[in-house]
Amino acid sequence: MTRLDALYADMLAFFRPLWPGEDKPMVLGEGKADGPVLMMIGEAPGETEVVKRRPFVGKAGKNLDEFLALAGLERSEIFVTNTVKIRPTALGPTGRIKNRAPDKEELALFVPWLLREIEVVRPRALVTLGNVPLRALTDDKNTVGSVHGQWLESRAGVPLFSLYHPASIIYRRALAPVYESDVMRLSADLSAGALPVS
Ligand code: URA
């Protein structure tokens, strides 16, 4: 059993009794789990991710794959995970189940596990997608609108690069060129080995 498998086994054992009778499948991280160049951290899985039990395989995953192509990276070279490992849901007005942002309680439960995950995977850099992982790993008051495309220190002791969430580009096409130039900067810094020390 790898250290990551052991961590995930502990995590599943911790969460299993918390929501008795509720079906809250966990979507765990995947990819290069031993010293990858990057660990990409999203918000929480959506519907498709829960069905497939894999992070970033739905619509946002398509955008993530475009990002990786732009940065000249393969999924197999990096590690992809989420801040919260269950799908936070709410009932929409028509009674349909929809995604919602993780709440304070979910974040308080999951962020300590994310910190342990980072410690075990030992990535050279973290890339946060959107506000949720950014705030969880830096300062609660940061917004991706003001710190995107920048290197920041993280609570995990690993340099952190902040990007918009790939899904936000689906809704706000005007962000696409900003996102692209952030990705190009990240890619240039990675190839130059120019990572700041956190
Ligand atoms: N959005 C995320 O933040 N994570 C996923 O895995 C899918 C969509």
Coordinates of N, CA, C and O in Angstrom, one line a residue, residues 22-148:
E22 N -26.8 8.7 4.3 CA -26.7 9.6 3.1 C -25.7 9.0 2.1 O -24.6 8.5 2.5
D23 N -26.0 9.1 0.9 CA -25.1 8.6 -0.2 C -24.2 9.8 -0.6 O -24.6 10.7 -1.3
K24 N -23.0 9.8 -0.1 CA -22.0 10.9 -0.4 C -20.7 10.3 -0.9 O -19.7 10.2 -0.1
P25 N -20.7 9.8 -2.1 CA -19.5 9.1 -2.6 C -18.3 10.1 -2.7 O -18.5 11.3 -3.0
M26 N -17.1 9.6 -2.4 CA -15.9 10.4 -2.4 C -15.2 10.3 -3.7 O -15.1 9.2 -4.3
V27 N -14.7 11.4 -4.2 CA -13.9 11.4 -5.4 C -12.5 11.8 -5.0 O -12.3 12.9 -4.5
L28 N -11.6 10.9 -5.1 CA -10.2 11.1 -4.6 C -9.3 11.6 -5.7 O -9.7 11.7 -6.9
G29 N -8.1 12.0 -5.3 CA -7.2 12.6 -6.3 C -6.6 11.5 -7.2 O -6.7 10.3 -6.9
E30 N -6.1 11.9 -8.3 CA -5.4 10.9 -9.2 C -4.3 11.5 -10.0 O -4.2 12.7 -10.1
G31 N -3.4 10.7 -10.5 CA -2.3 11.2 -11.3 C -1.0 10.7 -10.7 O -0.9 9.7 -10.0
K32 N 0.1 11.5 -11.0 CA 1.4 11.2 -10.5 C 1.5 11.6 -9.0 O 1.4 12.7 -8.7
A33 N 1.5 10.5 -8.2 CA 1.3 10.8 -6.7 C 2.6 10.9 -6.0 O 2.6 10.9 -4.7
D34 N 3.8 10.9 -6.7 CA 5.0 11.0 -6.0 C 5.9 12.1 -6.6 O 6.6 11.9 -7.6
G35 N 5.9 13.2 -6.0 CA 6.7 14.3 -6.4 C 6.4 14.9 -7.8 O 7.3 15.1 -8.6
P36 N 5.1 15.1 -8.2 CA 4.8 15.6 -9.5 C 5.3 17.1 -9.6 O 5.4 17.7 -8.5
V37 N 5.4 17.6 -10.8 CA 5.7 19.0 -10.9 C 4.6 19.9 -10.4 O 4.8 20.9 -9.7
L38 N 3.3 19.5 -10.6 CA 2.2 20.3 -10.2 C 1.1 19.4 -9.5 O 0.9 18.3 -9.9
M39 N 0.5 20.0 -8.5 CA -0.8 19.5 -8.0 C -1.9 20.5 -8.3 O -1.8 21.6 -7.8
M40 N -2.9 20.1 -9.1 CA -3.9 21.0 -9.5 C -5.1 20.8 -8.5 O -5.5 19.6 -8.3
I41 N -5.6 21.8 -7.9 CA -6.6 21.6 -6.8 C -7.9 22.4 -7.2 O -7.9 23.6 -7.3
G42 N -8.9 21.7 -7.4 CA -10.2 22.3 -7.7 C -11.1 22.5 -6.5 O -10.6 22.5 -5.3
E43 N -12.4 22.7 -6.7 CA -13.3 23.0 -5.6 C -13.9 21.7 -5.0 O -13.6 21.4 -3.9
A44 N -14.7 21.1 -5.8 CA -15.3 19.9 -5.4 C -15.9 19.2 -6.6 O -16.1 19.8 -7.6
P45 N -16.1 17.9 -6.5 CA -16.5 17.2 -7.7 C -18.0 17.6 -8.1 O -18.8 18.0 -7.2
G46 N -18.3 17.4 -9.3 CA -19.7 17.7 -9.8 C -20.3 16.3 -10.1 O -19.8 15.3 -9.7
E47 N -21.4 16.4 -10.8 CA -22.2 15.2 -11.1 C -21.4 14.1 -11.8 O -21.4 12.9 -11.4
T48 N -20.8 14.5 -12.9 CA -20.1 13.5 -13.8 C -18.9 12.9 -13.0 O -18.7 11.7 -13.0
E49 N -18.3 13.7 -12.2 CA -17.1 13.3 -11.4 C -17.6 12.2 -10.4 O -16.9 11.2 -10.2
V50 N -18.7 12.4 -9.8 CA -19.2 11.4 -8.8 C -19.6 10.1 -9.5 O -19.3 9.0 -9.0
V51 N -20.2 10.2 -10.7 CA -20.6 9.0 -11.4 C -19.4 8.2 -11.8 O -19.3 7.0 -11.6
K52 N -18.3 8.9 -12.3 CA -17.1 8.2 -12.7 C -16.1 8.1 -11.6 O -15.1 7.4 -11.8
R53 N -16.4 8.7 -10.4 CA -15.4 8.7 -9.3 C -14.0 9.1 -9.7 O -13.0 8.5 -9.3
R54 N -14.0 10.2 -10.6 CA -12.7 10.7 -11.0 C -12.8 12.2 -11.0 O -13.8 12.8 -11.5
P55 N -11.8 13.0 -10.6 CA -11.8 14.4 -10.6 C -11.7 15.0 -12.0 O -11.0 14.4 -12.8
F56 N -12.4 16.1 -12.2 CA -12.3 16.8 -13.5 C -12.5 16.0 -14.8 O -11.6 15.9 -15.6
V57 N -13.6 15.3 -14.8 CA -13.9 14.5 -16.1 C -15.1 15.0 -16.8 O -15.4 14.5 -17.9
G58 N -15.9 16.0 -16.2 CA -17.0 16.5 -16.8 C -16.6 17.7 -17.7 O -15.5 17.8 -18.2
K59 N -17.5 18.7 -17.8 CA -17.3 19.9 -18.6 C -16.1 20.6 -18.2 O -15.2 21.1 -19.0
A60 N -15.9 20.8 -16.9 CA -14.8 21.6 -16.4 C -13.5 20.8 -16.7 O -12.4 21.4 -16.8
G61 N -13.6 19.5 -16.8 CA -12.4 18.7 -17.1 C -11.9 18.9 -18.5 O -10.7 18.9 -18.8
K62 N -12.9 19.2 -19.4 CA -12.5 19.5 -20.8 C -11.6 20.7 -20.8 O -10.6 20.8 -21.5
N63 N -12.1 21.7 -20.1 CA -11.3 23.0 -20.0 C -10.0 22.7 -19.3 O -9.0 23.3 -19.7
L64 N -9.9 21.9 -18.3 CA -8.7 21.6 -17.7 C -7.7 20.9 -18.7 O -6.5 21.2 -18.7
D65 N -8.2 20.0 -19.5 CA -7.4 19.3 -20.5 C -6.8 20.4 -21.5 O -5.7 20.3 -21.9
E66 N -7.7 21.4 -21.8 CA -7.2 22.4 -22.7 C -6.0 23.2 -22.1 O -5.1 23.6 -22.7
F67 N -6.2 23.5 -20.8 CA -5.2 24.2 -20.0 C -3.9 23.4 -20.1 O -2.8 23.9 -20.3
L68 N -4.0 22.1 -19.8 CA -2.8 21.3 -19.8 C -2.1 21.2 -21.2 O -0.9 21.4 -21.2
A69 N -2.9 21.2 -22.2 CA -2.3 21.2 -23.6 C -1.6 22.5 -23.8 O -0.4 22.5 -24.3
L70 N -2.2 23.6 -23.4 CA -1.5 24.9 -23.5 C -0.2 25.0 -22.7 O 0.8 25.6 -23.2
A71 N -0.2 24.4 -21.6 CA 1.0 24.4 -20.7 C 2.0 23.3 -21.1 O 3.0 23.2 -20.5
G72 N 1.6 22.5 -22.1 CA 2.5 21.4 -22.5 C 2.7 20.3 -21.5 O 3.7 19.7 -21.4
L73 N 1.6 20.1 -20.7 CA 1.7 19.1 -19.7 C 0.7 17.9 -20.0 O -0.3 18.2 -20.6
E74 N 1.0 16.8 -19.5 CA 0.1 15.6 -19.6 C -0.5 15.4 -18.2 O 0.1 15.6 -17.2
R75 N -1.8 14.8 -18.2 CA -2.4 14.5 -16.9 C -1.5 13.5 -16.1 O -1.5 13.6 -14.9
S76 N -0.8 12.6 -16.9 CA 0.0 11.6 -16.1 C 1.2 12.2 -15.4 O 1.8 11.6 -14.5
E77 N 1.6 13.5 -15.8 CA 2.7 14.1 -15.1 C 2.3 14.9 -13.9 O 3.2 15.3 -13.1
I78 N 1.0 15.1 -13.7 CA 0.6 16.0 -12.6 C -0.4 15.2 -11.7 O -0.7 14.1 -12.0
F79 N -0.7 15.8 -10.6 CA -1.7 15.2 -9.7 C -2.9 16.1 -9.7 O -2.7 17.3 -9.6
V80 N -4.1 15.6 -9.8 CA -5.3 16.4 -9.8 C -6.2 16.0 -8.7 O -6.5 14.8 -8.5
T81 N -6.7 17.0 -7.9 CA -7.5 16.7 -6.8 C -8.5 17.8 -6.5 O -8.5 18.8 -7.2
N82 N -9.3 17.7 -5.5 CA -10.3 18.7 -5.1 C -10.1 19.0 -3.6 O -9.7 18.2 -2.8
T83 N -10.5 20.3 -3.2 CA -10.5 20.7 -1.8 C -11.4 19.8 -1.0 O -11.1 19.2 0.0
V84 N -12.7 19.7 -1.5 CA -13.7 18.9 -0.9 C -14.0 17.7 -1.7 O -14.0 17.8 -3.0
K85 N -14.0 16.5 -1.1 CA -14.0 15.3 -2.0 C -15.4 14.7 -2.2 O -15.6 13.7 -2.8
I86 N -16.5 15.4 -1.6 CA -17.8 15.0 -1.9 C -18.5 16.0 -2.8 O -18.0 17.2 -2.9
R87 N -19.6 15.7 -3.4 CA -20.3 16.7 -4.3 C -21.3 17.5 -3.4 O -22.3 16.9 -2.9
P88 N -21.0 18.8 -3.1 CA -22.0 19.6 -2.4 C -23.2 19.9 -3.2 O -23.1 20.4 -4.4
T89 N -24.4 19.5 -2.7 CA -25.6 19.7 -3.6 C -26.6 20.5 -2.9 O -26.7 20.7 -1.6
A90 N -27.5 21.1 -3.7 CA -28.7 21.8 -3.2 C -29.9 21.5 -4.1 O -29.6 21.1 -5.2
L91 N -31.1 21.7 -3.6 CA -32.3 21.5 -4.4 C -32.5 22.8 -5.2 O -32.7 23.8 -4.6
G92 N -32.6 22.7 -6.5 CA -33.0 23.8 -7.4 C -34.5 24.1 -7.3 O -35.2 23.3 -6.7
P93 N -34.9 25.2 -7.8 CA -36.3 25.6 -7.8 C -37.3 24.6 -8.4 O -38.4 24.4 -7.9
T94 N -36.8 23.8 -9.4 CA -37.7 22.8 -10.0 C -37.5 21.5 -9.3 O -38.1 20.5 -9.8
G95 N -36.8 21.4 -8.2 CA -36.7 20.1 -7.5 C -35.5 19.3 -8.0 O -35.2 18.2 -7.6
R96 N -34.8 19.9 -9.0 CA -33.6 19.2 -9.5 C -32.4 19.4 -8.6 O -32.2 20.5 -8.1
I97 N -31.6 18.4 -8.5 CA -30.4 18.6 -7.6 C -29.3 19.3 -8.4 O -29.0 19.0 -9.6
K98 N -28.7 20.4 -7.8 CA -27.7 21.1 -8.4 C -26.4 21.3 -7.5 O -26.5 21.0 -6.3
N99 N -25.3 21.7 -8.2 CA -24.1 21.9 -7.4 C -24.2 23.2 -6.6 O -24.9 24.1 -7.0
R100 N -23.6 23.2 -5.4 CA -23.4 24.5 -4.7 C -21.9 24.6 -4.3 O -21.2 23.6 -4.3
A101 N -21.6 25.8 -3.8 CA -20.2 25.9 -3.3 C -20.1 25.2 -1.9 O -21.1 25.1 -1.2
P102 N -18.9 24.6 -1.6 CA -18.8 24.0 -0.3 C -19.1 24.9 0.8 O -18.7 26.1 0.7
D103 N -19.7 24.5 1.9 CA -20.0 25.4 3.0 C -18.8 25.3 4.0 O -17.9 24.5 3.9
K104 N -18.9 26.1 5.1 CA -17.9 26.3 6.1 C -17.6 24.9 6.8 O -16.4 24.6 7.0
E105 N -18.6 24.2 7.1 CA -18.5 22.9 7.8 C -17.7 21.9 6.9 O -16.8 21.2 7.4
E106 N -18.1 21.9 5.6 CA -17.4 20.9 4.7 C -15.9 21.3 4.6 O -15.1 20.4 4.6
L107 N -15.7 22.6 4.5 CA -14.3 23.0 4.4 C -13.5 22.7 5.6 O -12.4 22.2 5.5
A108 N -14.1 22.9 6.8 CA -13.4 22.6 8.0 C -13.1 21.1 8.1 O -12.0 20.7 8.7
L109 N -13.9 20.3 7.6 CA -13.7 18.9 7.6 C -12.6 18.4 6.6 O -11.8 17.6 6.9
F110 N -12.7 19.0 5.4 CA -11.8 18.5 4.4 C -10.4 19.1 4.2 O -9.5 18.5 3.8
V111 N -10.3 20.4 4.6 CA -9.0 21.1 4.4 C -7.8 20.4 5.1 O -6.8 20.3 4.5
P112 N -8.0 20.0 6.4 CA -6.9 19.3 7.0 C -6.4 18.0 6.2 O -5.2 17.7 6.2
W113 N -7.4 17.4 5.6 CA -7.0 16.2 4.8 C -6.3 16.6 3.5 O -5.4 15.9 3.0
L114 N -6.7 17.7 3.0 CA -6.0 18.2 1.8 C -4.5 18.6 2.1 O -3.6 18.2 1.4
L115 N -4.3 19.2 3.3 CA -2.9 19.5 3.7 C -2.1 18.2 3.9 O -1.0 18.2 3.5
R116 N -2.7 17.2 4.4 CA -2.0 15.9 4.5 C -1.7 15.3 3.1 O -0.7 14.7 2.9
E117 N -2.7 15.4 2.2 CA -2.6 14.9 0.9 C -1.4 15.6 0.2 O -0.5 14.9 -0.5
I118 N -1.3 16.9 0.4 CA -0.1 17.7 -0.2 C 1.2 17.2 0.3 O 2.2 17.0 -0.4
E119 N 1.2 16.9 1.7 CA 2.4 16.5 2.3 C 2.9 15.1 1.8 O 4.0 14.8 1.6
V120 N 1.9 14.2 1.5 CA 2.2 12.9 1.0 C 2.6 12.9 -0.4 O 3.6 12.3 -0.9
V121 N 1.9 13.7 -1.3 CA 2.2 13.7 -2.7 C 3.5 14.5 -3.0 O 4.2 14.2 -4.0
R122 N 3.8 15.5 -2.2 CA 5.0 16.3 -2.4 C 5.2 16.9 -3.7 O 6.2 16.8 -4.4
P123 N 4.2 17.7 -4.2 CA 4.3 18.4 -5.5 C 5.3 19.5 -5.4 O 5.5 20.1 -4.3
R124 N 5.9 19.9 -6.6 CA 6.9 21.1 -6.5 C 6.1 22.3 -6.4 O 6.5 23.3 -5.9
A125 N 4.8 22.3 -7.0 CA 4.0 23.5 -6.9 C 2.5 23.2 -6.9 O 2.1 22.1 -7.3
L126 N 1.8 24.1 -6.3 CA 0.3 23.9 -6.2 C -0.3 24.9 -7.2 O 0.1 26.0 -7.3
V127 N -1.4 24.4 -7.9 CA -2.1 25.4 -8.8 C -3.6 25.3 -8.3 O -4.2 24.2 -8.3
T128 N -4.1 26.4 -7.8 CA -5.4 26.4 -7.3 C -6.3 26.9 -8.4 O -6.0 27.9 -9.1
L129 N -7.5 26.3 -8.5 CA -8.5 26.7 -9.6 C -9.7 27.3 -8.9 O -10.5 26.6 -8.2
G130 N -9.7 28.6 -8.9 CA -10.8 29.4 -8.3 C -10.6 29.7 -6.9 O -9.5 29.5 -6.3
N131 N -11.6 30.3 -6.3 CA -11.5 30.9 -4.9 C -11.4 29.8 -3.8 O -10.8 30.1 -2.8
V132 N -12.1 28.7 -3.9 CA -12.2 27.8 -2.8 C -10.9 27.2 -2.4 O -10.5 27.4 -1.2
P133 N -10.1 26.6 -3.3 CA -8.8 26.1 -2.9 C -7.8 27.3 -2.5 O -7.0 27.1 -1.6
L134 N -7.9 28.4 -3.3 CA -7.1 29.5 -3.0 C -7.2 30.0 -1.6 O -6.2 30.2 -0.8
R135 N -8.4 30.2 -1.1 CA -8.7 30.7 0.2 C -8.3 29.6 1.3 O -7.8 29.9 2.3
A136 N -8.6 28.4 0.9 CA -8.3 27.3 1.9 C -6.8 27.2 2.2 O -6.4 26.9 3.3
L137 N -6.0 27.6 1.2 CA -4.5 27.3 1.3 C -3.7 28.6 1.5 O -2.5 28.6 1.7
T138 N -4.4 29.8 1.4 CA -3.7 31.0 1.6 C -4.4 31.8 2.7 O -4.5 31.4 3.8
D139 N -5.0 32.9 2.2 CA -5.7 33.8 3.1 C -7.2 33.8 2.7 O -7.5 33.9 1.6
D140 N -8.0 33.7 3.7 CA -9.5 33.7 3.6 C -10.0 34.9 2.8 O -11.0 34.9 2.2
K141 N -9.2 36.0 2.8 CA -9.7 37.2 2.2 C -9.2 37.4 0.7 O -9.6 38.3 0.0
N142 N -8.3 36.4 0.3 CA -7.9 36.5 -1.1 C -9.0 36.3 -2.1 O -9.9 35.5 -1.8
T143 N -9.0 37.0 -3.3 CA -9.9 36.6 -4.3 C -9.1 36.3 -5.6 O -8.1 37.0 -5.8
V144 N -9.6 35.4 -6.3 CA -8.8 35.0 -7.5 C -8.8 36.2 -8.5 O -7.8 36.3 -9.2
G145 N -9.8 37.0 -8.5 CA -9.8 38.2 -9.3 C -8.6 39.1 -9.1 O -8.1 39.8 -10.0
S146 N -8.1 39.1 -7.8 CA -7.0 40.0 -7.6 C -5.6 39.3 -7.5 O -4.6 40.0 -7.7
V147 N -5.6 38.0 -7.4 CA -4.3 37.4 -7.3 C -4.0 36.3 -8.4 O -3.0 35.6 -8.3
H148 N -4.9 36.3 -9.4 CA -4.7 35.3 -10.4 C -3.4 35.5 -11.2 O -3.0 36.7 -11.3

